[in-house]
Tab-separated table of C-alpha atoms in Angstrom:
chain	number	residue	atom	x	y	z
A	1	UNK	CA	18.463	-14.160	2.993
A	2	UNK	CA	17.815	-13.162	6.386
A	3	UNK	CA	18.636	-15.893	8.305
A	4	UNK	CA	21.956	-16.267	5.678
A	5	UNK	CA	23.016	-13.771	6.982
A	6	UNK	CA	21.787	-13.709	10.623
A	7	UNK	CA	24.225	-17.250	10.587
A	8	UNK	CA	27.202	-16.307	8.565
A	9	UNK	CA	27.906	-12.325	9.748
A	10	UNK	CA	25.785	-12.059	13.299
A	11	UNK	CA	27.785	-8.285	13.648
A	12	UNK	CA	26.112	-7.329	10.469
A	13	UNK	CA	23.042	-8.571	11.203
A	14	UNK	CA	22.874	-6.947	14.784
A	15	UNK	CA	23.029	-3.514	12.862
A	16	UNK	CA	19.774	-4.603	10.618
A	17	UNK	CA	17.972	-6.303	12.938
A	18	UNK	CA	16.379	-3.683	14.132
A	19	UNK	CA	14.905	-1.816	11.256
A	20	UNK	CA	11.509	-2.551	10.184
A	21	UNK	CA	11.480	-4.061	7.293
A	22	UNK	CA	13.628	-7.264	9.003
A	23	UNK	CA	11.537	-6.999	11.902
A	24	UNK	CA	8.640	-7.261	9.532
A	25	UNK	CA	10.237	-9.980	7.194
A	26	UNK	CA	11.177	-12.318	10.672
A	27	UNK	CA	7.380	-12.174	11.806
A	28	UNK	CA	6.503	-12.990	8.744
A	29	UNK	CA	9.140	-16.057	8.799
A	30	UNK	CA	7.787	-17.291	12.230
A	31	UNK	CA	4.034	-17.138	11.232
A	32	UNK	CA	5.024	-19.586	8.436
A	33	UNK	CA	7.120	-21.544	10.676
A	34	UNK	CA	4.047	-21.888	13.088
A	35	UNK	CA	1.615	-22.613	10.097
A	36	UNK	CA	4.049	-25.040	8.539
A	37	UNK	CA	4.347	-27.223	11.889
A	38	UNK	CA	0.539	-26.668	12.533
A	39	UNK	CA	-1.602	-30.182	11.085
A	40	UNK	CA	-4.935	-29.420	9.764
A	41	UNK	CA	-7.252	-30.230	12.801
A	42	UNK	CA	-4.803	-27.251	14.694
A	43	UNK	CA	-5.688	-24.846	12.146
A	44	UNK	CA	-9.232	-25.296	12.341
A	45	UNK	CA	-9.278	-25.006	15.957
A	46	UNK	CA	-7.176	-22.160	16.213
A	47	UNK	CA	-9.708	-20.268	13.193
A	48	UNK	CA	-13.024	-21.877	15.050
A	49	UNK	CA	-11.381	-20.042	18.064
A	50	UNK	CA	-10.866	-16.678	16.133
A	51	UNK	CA	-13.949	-16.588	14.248
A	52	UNK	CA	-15.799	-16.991	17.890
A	53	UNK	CA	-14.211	-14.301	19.052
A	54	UNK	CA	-14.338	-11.819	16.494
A	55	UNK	CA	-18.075	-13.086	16.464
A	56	UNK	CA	-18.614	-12.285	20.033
A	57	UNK	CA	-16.681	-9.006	19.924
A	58	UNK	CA	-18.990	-7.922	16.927
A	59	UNK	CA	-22.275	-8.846	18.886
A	60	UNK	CA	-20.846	-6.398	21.521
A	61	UNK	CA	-20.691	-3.530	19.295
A	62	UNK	CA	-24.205	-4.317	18.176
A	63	UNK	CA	-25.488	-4.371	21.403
A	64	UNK	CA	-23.506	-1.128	22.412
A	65	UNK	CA	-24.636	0.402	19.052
A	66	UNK	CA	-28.295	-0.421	19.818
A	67	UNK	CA	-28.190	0.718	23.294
A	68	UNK	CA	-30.660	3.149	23.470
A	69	UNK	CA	-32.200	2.895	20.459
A	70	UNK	CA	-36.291	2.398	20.828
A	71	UNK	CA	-36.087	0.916	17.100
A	72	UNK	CA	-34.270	-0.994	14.450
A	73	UNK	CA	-35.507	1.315	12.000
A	74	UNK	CA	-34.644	4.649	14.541
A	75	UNK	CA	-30.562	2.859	13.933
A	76	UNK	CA	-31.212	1.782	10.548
A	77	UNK	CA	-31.986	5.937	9.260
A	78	UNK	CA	-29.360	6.930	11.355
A	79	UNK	CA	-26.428	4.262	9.902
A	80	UNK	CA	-27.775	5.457	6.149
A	81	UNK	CA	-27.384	9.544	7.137
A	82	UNK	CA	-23.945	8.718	8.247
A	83	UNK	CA	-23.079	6.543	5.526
A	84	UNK	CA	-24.626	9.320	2.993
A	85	UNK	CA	-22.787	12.243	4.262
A	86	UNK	CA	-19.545	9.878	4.400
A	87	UNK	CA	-19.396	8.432	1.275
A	88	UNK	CA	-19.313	10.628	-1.957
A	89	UNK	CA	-22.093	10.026	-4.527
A	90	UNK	CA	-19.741	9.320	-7.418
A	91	UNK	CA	-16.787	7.728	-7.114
A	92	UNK	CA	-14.301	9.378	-9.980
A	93	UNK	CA	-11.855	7.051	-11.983
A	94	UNK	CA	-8.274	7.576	-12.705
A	95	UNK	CA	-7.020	7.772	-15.702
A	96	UNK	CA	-4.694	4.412	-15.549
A	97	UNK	CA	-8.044	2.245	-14.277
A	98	UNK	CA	-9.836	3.908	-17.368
A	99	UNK	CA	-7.323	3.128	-20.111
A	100	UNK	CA	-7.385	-0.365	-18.061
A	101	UNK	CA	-10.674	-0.819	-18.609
A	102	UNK	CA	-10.521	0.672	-22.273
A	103	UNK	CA	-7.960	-1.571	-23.116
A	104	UNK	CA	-9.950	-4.580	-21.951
A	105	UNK	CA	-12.870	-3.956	-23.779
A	106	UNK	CA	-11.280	-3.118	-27.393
């Protein structure tokens, strides 16, 4: 619908373009553009490529987050405080997951 009208009223489309919703929509058009004209051995280059970086970014943060640390169980008590006074000890339901589940099990 975009591009419709990108081709048959550019004036209209020059007034629209810039909100974010099309601007959202046309990245989404070119990143299926690119992974329509991509062939398979592509892909899996381009993930192998993006796995090995998020891999080696992650091992960074380990190492920074164990800098310091004389132990893995010093870092180990210390993630589980801050993960205990983070995260609440019960996690309350709504009502509309309740009668979800409700209705599921009659």
């Amino acid at each position: 619908m975009v591009l419709s009208m990108a081709q048959t009223n550019p004036a209209m489309f020059g007034l629209v373009a810039d909100r974010p919703e099309v601007a959202h929509q046309l990245e989404k058009m070119g990143r299926l553009k690119e992974l329509l004209s991509t062939n398979q051995d592509e892909l899996k280059a381009k993930q192998r490529e993006n796995w090995l970086l998020w891999i080696s970014q992650y091992r960074k943060w380990l190492v920074k987050e164990c800098d310091g640390a004389r132990e893995v169980c010093t870092i180990e008590e210390e993630r589980i405080r801050v993960m205990d006074s983070t995260n609440p000890p019960v996690v309350l339901r709504n009502y509309i997951a309740q009668n979800a589940i409700q209705s599921a099990e009659n």
